[in-house]
Coordinates of C-alpha atoms in Angstrom, one line a residue:
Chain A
X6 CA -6.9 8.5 -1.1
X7 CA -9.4 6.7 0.9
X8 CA -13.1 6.7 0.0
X9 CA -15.9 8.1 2.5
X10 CA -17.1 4.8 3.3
X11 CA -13.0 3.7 3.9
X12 CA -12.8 6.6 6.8
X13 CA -16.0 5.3 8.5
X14 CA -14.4 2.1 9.1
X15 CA -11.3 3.3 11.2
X16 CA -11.8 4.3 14.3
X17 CA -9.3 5.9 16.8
X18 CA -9.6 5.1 20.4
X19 CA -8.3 7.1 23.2
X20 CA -7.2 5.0 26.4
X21 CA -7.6 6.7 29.7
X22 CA -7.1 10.3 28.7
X23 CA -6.1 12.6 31.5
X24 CA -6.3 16.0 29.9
X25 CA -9.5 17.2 28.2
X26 CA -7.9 19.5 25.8
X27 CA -6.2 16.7 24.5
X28 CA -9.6 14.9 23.5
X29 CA -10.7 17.6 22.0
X30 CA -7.6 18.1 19.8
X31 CA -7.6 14.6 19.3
X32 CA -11.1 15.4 18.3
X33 CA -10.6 18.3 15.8
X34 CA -7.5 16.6 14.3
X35 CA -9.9 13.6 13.0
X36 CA -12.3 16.2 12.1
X37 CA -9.5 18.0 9.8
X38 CA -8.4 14.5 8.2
X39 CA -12.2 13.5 7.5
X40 CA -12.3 10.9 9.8
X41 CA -15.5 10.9 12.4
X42 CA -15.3 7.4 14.7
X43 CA -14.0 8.3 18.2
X44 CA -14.3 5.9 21.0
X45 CA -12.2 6.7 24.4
X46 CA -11.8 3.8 26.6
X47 CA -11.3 5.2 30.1
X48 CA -12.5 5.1 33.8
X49 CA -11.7 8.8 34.2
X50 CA -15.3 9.6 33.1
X51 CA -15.1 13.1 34.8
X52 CA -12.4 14.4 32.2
X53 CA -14.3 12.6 29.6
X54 CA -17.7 14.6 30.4
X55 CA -15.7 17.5 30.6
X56 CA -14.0 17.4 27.4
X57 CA -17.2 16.7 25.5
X58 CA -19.0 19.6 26.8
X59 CA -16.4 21.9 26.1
X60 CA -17.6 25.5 23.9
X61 CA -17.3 24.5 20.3
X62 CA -16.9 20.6 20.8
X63 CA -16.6 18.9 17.2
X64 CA -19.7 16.8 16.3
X65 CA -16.7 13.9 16.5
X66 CA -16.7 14.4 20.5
X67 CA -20.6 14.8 20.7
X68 CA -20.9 11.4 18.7
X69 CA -17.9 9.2 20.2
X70 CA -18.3 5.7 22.1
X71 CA -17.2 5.4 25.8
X72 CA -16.6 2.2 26.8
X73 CA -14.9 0.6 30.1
X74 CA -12.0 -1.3 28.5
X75 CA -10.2 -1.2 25.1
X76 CA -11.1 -4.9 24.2
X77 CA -14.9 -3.6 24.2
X78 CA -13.7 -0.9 22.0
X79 CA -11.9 -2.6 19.6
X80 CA -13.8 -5.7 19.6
X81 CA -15.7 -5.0 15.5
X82 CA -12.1 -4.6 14.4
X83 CA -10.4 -6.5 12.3
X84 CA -7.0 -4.5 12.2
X85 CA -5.7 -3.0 15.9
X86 CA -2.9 -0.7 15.4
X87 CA -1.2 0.6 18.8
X88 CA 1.0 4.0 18.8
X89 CA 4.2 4.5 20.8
X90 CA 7.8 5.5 21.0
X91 CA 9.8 2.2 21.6
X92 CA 12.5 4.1 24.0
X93 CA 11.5 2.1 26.8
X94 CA 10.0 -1.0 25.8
X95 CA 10.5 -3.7 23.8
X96 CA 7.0 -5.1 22.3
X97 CA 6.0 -8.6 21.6
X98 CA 4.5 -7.4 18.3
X99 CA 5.4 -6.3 15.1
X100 CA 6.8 -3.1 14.6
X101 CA 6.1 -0.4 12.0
X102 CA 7.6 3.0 10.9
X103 CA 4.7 5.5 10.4
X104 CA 5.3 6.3 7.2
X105 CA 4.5 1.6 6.2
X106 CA 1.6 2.0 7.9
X107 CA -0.7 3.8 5.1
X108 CA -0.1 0.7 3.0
X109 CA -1.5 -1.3 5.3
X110 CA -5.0 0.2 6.9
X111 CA -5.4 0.9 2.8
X112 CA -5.0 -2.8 2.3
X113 CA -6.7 -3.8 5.0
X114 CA -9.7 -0.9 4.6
X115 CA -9.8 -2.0 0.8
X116 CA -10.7 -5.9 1.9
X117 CA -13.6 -4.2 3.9
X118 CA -11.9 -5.1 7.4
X119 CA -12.1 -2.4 10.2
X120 CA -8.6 -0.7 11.7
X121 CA -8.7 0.8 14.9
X122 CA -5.5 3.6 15.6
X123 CA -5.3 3.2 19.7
X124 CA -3.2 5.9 21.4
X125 CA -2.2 5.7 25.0
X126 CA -2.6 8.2 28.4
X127 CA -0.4 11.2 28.1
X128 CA 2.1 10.0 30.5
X129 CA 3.1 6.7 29.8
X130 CA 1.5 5.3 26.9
X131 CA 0.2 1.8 25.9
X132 CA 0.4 -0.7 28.7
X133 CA 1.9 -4.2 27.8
X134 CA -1.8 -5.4 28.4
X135 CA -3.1 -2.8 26.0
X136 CA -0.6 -3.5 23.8
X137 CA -2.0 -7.4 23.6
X138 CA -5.0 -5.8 22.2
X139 CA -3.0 -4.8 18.7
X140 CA -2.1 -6.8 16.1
X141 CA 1.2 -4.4 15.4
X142 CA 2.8 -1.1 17.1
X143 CA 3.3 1.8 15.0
X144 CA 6.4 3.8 15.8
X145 CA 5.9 7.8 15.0
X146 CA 10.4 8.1 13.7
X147 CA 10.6 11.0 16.4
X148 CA 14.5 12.2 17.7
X149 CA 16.1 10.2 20.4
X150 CA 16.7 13.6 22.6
X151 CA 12.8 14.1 22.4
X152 CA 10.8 11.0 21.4
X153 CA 7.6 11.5 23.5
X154 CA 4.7 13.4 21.7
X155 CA 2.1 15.7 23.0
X156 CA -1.4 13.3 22.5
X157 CA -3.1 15.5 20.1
X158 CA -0.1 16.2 17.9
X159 CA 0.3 12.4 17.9
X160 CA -3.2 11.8 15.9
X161 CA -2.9 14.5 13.7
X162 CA 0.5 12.8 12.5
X163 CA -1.2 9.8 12.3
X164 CA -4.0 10.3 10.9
X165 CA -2.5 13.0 8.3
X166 CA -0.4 9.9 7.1
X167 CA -2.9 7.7 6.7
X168 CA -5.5 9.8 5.1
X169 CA -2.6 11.2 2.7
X170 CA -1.0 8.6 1.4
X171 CA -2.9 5.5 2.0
X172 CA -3.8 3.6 -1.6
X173 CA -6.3 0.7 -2.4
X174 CA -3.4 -1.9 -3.3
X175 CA -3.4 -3.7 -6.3
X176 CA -5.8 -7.0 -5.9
X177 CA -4.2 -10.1 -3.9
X178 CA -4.9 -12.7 -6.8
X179 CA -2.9 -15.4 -4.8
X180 CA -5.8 -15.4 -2.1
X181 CA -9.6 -16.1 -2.3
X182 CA -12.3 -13.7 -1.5
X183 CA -13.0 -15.6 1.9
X184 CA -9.4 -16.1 3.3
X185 CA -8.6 -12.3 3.1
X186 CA -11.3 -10.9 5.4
X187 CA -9.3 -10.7 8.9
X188 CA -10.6 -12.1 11.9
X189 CA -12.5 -9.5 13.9
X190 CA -10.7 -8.6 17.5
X191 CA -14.3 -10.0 19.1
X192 CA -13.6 -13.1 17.9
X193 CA -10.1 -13.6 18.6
X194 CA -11.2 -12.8 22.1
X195 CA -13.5 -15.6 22.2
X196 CA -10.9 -17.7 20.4
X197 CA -8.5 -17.2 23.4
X198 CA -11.2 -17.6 25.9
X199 CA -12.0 -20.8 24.5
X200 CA -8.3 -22.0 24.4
X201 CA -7.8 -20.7 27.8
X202 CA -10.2 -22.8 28.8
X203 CA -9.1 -25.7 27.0
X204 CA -5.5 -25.1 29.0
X205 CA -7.2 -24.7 32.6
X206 CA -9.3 -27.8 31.7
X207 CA -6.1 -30.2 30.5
X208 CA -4.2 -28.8 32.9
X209 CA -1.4 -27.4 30.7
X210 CA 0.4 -25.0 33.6
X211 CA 0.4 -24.0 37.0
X212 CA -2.6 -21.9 37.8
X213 CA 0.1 -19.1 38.6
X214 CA 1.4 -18.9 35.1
X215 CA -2.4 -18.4 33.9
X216 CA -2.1 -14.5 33.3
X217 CA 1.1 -14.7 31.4
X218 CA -0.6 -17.5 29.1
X219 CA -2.9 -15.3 28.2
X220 CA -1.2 -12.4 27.5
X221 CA 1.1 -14.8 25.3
X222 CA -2.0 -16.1 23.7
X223 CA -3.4 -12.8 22.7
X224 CA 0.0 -11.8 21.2
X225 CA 0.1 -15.0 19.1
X226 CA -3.2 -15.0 17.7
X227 CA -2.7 -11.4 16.3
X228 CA 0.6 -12.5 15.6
X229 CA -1.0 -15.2 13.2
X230 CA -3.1 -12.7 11.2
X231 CA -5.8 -15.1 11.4
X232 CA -8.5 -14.9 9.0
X233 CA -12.2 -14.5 9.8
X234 CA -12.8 -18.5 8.4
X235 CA -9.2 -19.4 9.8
X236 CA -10.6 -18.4 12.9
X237 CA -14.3 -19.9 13.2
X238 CA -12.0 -23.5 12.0
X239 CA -9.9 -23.0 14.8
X240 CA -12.5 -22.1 17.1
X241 CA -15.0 -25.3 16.0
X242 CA -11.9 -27.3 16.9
X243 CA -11.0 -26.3 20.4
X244 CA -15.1 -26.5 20.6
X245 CA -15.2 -29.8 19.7
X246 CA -11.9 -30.7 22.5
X247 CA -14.0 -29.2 24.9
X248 CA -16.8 -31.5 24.1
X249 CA -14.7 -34.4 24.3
X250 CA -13.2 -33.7 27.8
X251 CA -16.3 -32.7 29.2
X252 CA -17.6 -36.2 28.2
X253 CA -14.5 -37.8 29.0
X254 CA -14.7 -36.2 32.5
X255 CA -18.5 -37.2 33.1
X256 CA -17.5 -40.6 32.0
X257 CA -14.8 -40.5 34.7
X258 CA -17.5 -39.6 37.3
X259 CA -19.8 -42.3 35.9
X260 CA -17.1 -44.7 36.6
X261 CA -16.3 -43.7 40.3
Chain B
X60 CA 16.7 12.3 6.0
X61 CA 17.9 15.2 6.4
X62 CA 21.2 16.0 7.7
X63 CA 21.9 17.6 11.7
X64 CA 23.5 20.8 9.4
X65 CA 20.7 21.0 7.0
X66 CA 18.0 20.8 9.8
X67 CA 20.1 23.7 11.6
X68 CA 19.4 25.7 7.9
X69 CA 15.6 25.3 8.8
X70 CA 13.5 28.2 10.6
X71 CA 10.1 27.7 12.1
X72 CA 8.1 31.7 12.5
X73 CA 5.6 32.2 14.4
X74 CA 3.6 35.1 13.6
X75 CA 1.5 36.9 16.1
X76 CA 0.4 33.4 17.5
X77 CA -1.9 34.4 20.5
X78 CA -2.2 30.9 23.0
X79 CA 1.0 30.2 24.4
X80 CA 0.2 26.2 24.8
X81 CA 0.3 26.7 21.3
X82 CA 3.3 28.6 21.5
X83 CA 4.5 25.6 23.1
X84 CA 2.9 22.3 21.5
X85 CA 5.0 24.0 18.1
X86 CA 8.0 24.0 20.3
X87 CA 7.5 20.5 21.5
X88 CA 6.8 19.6 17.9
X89 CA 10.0 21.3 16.9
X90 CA 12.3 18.8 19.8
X91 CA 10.4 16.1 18.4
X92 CA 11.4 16.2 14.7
X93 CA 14.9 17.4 15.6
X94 CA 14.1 21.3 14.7
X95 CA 15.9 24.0 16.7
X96 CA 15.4 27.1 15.0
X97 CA 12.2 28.6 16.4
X98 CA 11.7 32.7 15.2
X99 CA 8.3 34.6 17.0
X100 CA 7.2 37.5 14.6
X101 CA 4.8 39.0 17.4
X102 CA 3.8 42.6 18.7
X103 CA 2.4 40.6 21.7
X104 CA 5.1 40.5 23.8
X105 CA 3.1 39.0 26.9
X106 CA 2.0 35.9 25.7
X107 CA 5.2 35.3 24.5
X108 CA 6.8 35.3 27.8
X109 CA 4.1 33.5 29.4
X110 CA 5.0 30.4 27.2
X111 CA 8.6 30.6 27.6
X112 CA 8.3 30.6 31.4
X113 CA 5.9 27.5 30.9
X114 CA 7.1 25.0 33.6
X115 CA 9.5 22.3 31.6
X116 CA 9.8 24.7 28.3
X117 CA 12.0 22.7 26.1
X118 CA 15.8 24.6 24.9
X119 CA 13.2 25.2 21.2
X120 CA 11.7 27.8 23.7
X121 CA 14.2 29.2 25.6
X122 CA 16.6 29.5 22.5
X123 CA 13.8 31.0 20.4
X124 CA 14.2 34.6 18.6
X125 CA 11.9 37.3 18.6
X126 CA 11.4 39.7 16.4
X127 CA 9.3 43.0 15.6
X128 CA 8.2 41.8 11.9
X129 CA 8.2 38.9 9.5
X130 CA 10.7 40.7 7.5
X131 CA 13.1 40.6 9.9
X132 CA 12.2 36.9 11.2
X133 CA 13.2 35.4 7.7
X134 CA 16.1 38.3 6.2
X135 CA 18.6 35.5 5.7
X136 CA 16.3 32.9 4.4
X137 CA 16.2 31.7 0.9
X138 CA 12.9 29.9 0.3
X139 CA 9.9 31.2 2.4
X140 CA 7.1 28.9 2.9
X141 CA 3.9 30.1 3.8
X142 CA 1.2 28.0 5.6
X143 CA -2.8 28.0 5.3
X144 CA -5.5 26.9 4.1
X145 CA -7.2 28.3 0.8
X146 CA -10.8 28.0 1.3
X147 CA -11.1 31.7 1.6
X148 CA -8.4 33.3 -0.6
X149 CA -6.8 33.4 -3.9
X150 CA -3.2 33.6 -3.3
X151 CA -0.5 35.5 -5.5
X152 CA 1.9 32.8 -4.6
X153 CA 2.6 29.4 -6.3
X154 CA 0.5 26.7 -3.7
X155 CA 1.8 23.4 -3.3
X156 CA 0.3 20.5 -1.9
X157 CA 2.0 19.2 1.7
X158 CA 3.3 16.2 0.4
X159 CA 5.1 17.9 -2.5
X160 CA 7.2 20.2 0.3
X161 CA 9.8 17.8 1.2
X162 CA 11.2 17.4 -2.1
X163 CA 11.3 21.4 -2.5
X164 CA 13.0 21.9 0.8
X165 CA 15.4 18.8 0.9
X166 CA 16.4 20.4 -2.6
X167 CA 17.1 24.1 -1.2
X168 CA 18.6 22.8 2.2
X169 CA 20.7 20.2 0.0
X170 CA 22.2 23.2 -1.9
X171 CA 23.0 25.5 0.8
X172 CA 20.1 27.5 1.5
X173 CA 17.8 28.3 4.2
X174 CA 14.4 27.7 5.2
X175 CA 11.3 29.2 7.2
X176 CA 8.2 27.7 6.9
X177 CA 5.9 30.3 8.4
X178 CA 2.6 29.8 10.2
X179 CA -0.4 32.3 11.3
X180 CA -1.9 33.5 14.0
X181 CA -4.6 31.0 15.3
X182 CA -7.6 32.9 14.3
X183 CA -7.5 34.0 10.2
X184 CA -4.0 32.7 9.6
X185 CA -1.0 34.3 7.3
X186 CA -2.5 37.7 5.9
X187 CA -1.8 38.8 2.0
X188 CA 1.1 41.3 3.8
X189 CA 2.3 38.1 5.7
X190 CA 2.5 35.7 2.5
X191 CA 4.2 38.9 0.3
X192 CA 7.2 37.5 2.3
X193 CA 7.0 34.2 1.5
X194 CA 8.1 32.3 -2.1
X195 CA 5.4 30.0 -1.9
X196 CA 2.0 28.6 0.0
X197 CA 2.1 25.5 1.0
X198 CA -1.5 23.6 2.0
X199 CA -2.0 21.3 4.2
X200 CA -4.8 18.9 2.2
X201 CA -7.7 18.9 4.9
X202 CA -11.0 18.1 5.5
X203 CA -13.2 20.3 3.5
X204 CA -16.1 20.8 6.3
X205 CA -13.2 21.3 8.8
X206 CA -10.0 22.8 7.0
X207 CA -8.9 25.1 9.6
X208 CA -6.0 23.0 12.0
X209 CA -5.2 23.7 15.3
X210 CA -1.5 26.0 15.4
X211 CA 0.5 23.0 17.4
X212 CA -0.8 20.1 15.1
X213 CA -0.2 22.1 11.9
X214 CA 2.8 22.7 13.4
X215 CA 3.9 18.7 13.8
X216 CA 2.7 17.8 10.3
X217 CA 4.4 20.1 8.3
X218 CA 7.2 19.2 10.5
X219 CA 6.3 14.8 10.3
X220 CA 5.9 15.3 6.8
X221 CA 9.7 17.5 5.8
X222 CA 11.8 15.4 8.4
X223 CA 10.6 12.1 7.2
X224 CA 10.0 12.6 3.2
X225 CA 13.3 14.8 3.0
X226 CA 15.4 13.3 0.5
X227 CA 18.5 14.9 -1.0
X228 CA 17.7 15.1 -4.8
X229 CA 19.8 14.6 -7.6
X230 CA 22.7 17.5 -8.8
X231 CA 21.2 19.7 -11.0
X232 CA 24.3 19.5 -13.9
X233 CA 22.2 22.4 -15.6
X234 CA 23.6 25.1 -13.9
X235 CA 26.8 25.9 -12.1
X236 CA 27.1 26.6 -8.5
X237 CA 26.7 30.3 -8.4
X238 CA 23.2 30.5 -9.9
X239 CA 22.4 27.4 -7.5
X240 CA 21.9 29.5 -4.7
X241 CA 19.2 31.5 -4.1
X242 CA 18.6 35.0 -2.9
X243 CA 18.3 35.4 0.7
X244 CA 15.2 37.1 1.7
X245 CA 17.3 40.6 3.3
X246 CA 18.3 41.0 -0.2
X247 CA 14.9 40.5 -1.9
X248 CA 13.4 43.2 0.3
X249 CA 17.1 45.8 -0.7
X250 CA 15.7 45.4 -4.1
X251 CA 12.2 45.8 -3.8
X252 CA 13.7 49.2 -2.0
X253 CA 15.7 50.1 -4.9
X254 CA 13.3 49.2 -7.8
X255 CA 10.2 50.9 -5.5
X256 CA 12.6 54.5 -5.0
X257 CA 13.4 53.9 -8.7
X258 CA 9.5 54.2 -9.7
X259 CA 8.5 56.8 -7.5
X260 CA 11.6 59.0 -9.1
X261 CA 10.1 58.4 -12.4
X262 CA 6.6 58.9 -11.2
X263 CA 5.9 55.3 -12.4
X264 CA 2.0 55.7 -11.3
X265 CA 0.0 57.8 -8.6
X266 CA 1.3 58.0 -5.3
X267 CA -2.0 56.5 -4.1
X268 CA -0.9 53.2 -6.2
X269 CA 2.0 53.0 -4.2
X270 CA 0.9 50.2 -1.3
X271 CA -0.5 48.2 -4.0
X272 CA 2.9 48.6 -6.2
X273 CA 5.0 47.2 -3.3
X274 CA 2.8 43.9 -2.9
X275 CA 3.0 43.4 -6.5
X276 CA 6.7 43.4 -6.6
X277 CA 7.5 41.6 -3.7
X278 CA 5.3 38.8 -4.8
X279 CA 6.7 39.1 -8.3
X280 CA 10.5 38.9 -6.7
X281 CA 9.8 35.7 -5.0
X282 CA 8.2 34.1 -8.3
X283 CA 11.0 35.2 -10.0
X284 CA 13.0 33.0 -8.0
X285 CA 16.3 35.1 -8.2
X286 CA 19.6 33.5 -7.7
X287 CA 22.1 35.4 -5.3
X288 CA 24.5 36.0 -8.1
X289 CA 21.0 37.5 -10.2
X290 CA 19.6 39.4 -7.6
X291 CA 23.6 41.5 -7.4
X292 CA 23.0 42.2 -10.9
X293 CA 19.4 43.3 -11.1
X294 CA 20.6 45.8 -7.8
X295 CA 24.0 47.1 -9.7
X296 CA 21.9 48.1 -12.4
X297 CA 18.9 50.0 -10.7
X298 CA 21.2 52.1 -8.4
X299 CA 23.3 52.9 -11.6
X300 CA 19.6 54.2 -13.0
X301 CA 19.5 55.9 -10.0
X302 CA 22.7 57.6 -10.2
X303 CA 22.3 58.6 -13.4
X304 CA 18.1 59.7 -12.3
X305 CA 20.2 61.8 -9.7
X306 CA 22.6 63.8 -12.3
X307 CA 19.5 64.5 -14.5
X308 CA 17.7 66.0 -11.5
X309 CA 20.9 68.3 -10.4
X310 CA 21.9 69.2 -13.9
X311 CA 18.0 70.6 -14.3
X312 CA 19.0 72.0 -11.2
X313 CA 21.8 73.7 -12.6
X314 CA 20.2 74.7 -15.8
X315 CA 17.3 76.1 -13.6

């Protein structure tokens, strides 16, 4: 089982809820599992302030985040797990039954990283863009006739898995201390943005394929399971590019 | 996993639930594991047809029994399952830990029998009268500051937790087929009939003792877990008491 201090570092975010009964479920269902970090990304802020100030509200609503996009809600977190049915979609990450992914928010809560659970608007789920946000989507094994679950039922299934039968693993001896803490999502975001940059500035592709590079970018560097020192290396190097064709450039101006 | 047939063999009762979204959300859950069999044990008939004529009610709903008692919502069943939490009782019944139910009802449904897990009213749950019916408790391990779940969500993870963890076990070689199967409920309750006329014709204890004599053998029944092929036996032999309690009484008539 997880410790107390395990809980307080996973979060579950809510993306653009429509229905406040489904926060507050959401709400009472983390409440139940002993997990209290809520944050809802959303715009609808009128469902939001009505959910919270419903009769009997769990301390969980009273104390959530709100914040305007899921990148700012994920962005301490080393682990971004999405939620979904995969009947319509095929995803550019990896894929996991619910019943793997104890196994790894245990791992990943044991090294001291931070998970965040992210579960989409009642009617159509996780957008591709949100979806560039996670590291991995986990699939709930629902039947083909009826694979689309109610929101709340959704994170109590969840999180009933992972509080019941997550374990600590047994100690990664192949790996040093360093090289297992995961890259937070903050970083990886500044990773990209730097990258991005570096493409814009070298002129790697048509300003019109600029979007789709970065959506490809995000999915990579999740993809790569990038560690928190593999990351600042990686980062000091496309740093140190930049430096270089910035000088190069100035040079260039010098010279005309 | 368990089999199309042997999820046919499994019944979800509703007793006296009171919030038909709730009424509903179970349903939903139901579709969403690949569960049919929906039973309502309710006196409160209007809350019960407000759910079914809920806009997009899925078939779980619309096939759904109803019935005037527990009792009769689980007659045919062979292992009863009662749901709850146990902060605020001590239950006659053996209580097993969620994650310890698939095995048990893979096991029955593997040998033929037939299921109903059973789940409160939203308010205070199964009462002791409620869990006389059932065989065993089963808990859902909660949150100790918040135990209590919402109906629908402890509706989907019982449900999560039996259609994914469901595993046929291994053949018992112990004992032969006939003592495999288990007494259906209908028969349990023509026994506790029998054995209950049987005392009061003895004048086993005080007729004020006699609520309290009922509960105790229904609950022992259950624990005893009684094979089909036992349960015929233990019922030949306490209607042949009775016969012979019944030429006793008329040849004291006679003699009188």
């Amino acid at each position: 089982l997880l410790t107390e201090v395990q809980r307080d570092r996973l979060e579950v975010v809510l993306v653009s809820p429509r229905n406040p009964l489904n926060i507050g479920a959401a709400a009472r269902a983390m409440a139940n599992f002993g997990f209290s970090r809520l944050a809802v990304a959303t715009s609808y802020q009128e469902n939001w302030r009505e959910a919270r100030s419903a009769v009997g509200a769990p301390d969980v609503l009273l104390n959530a985040r709100s914040t305007e996009s899921l990148g700012e809600a994920v962005t301490a977190c080393t682990l971004v797990v999405g939620t979904g049915s995969l009947t319509y979609r095929k995803p550019d990450q990896r894929v996991v039954s619910l019943p793997d992914l104890p196994a790894l928010v245990g791992g990943e809560l044991a090294r001291g990283g931070r998970v965040a659970i992210v579960f989409g608007p009642e009617k159509h789920g996780l957008t591709r863009e949100d979806l560039s946000h996670c590291h991995m989507l986990v699939e709930i094994p629902t039947d083909t006739r009826q694979p689309s679950m109610n929101l709340g039922q959704a994170v109590a299934v969840c999180l009933y898995e992972v509080a019941i039968h997550s374990f600590p693993p047994e100690r990664d001896a192949h790996r040093s201390e360093e090289t297992k803490i995961a890259a937070i999502s903050g970083r990886l975001e500044i990773l990209a943005d730097v990258i991005e940059q570096t493409m814009v500035a070298t002129e790697y592709s048509p300003a019109a394929m600029r979007d789709s590079n970065r959506h490809d970018l995000r999915v990579l560097l999740r993809r790569m399971a990038l560690s928190e020192a593999d990351t600042r290396r990686v980062l000091g190097l496309f740093r140190r590019i930049q430096w270089w064709l910035k000088r190069r450039q100035s040079k260039q101006e010098d010279r005309a």
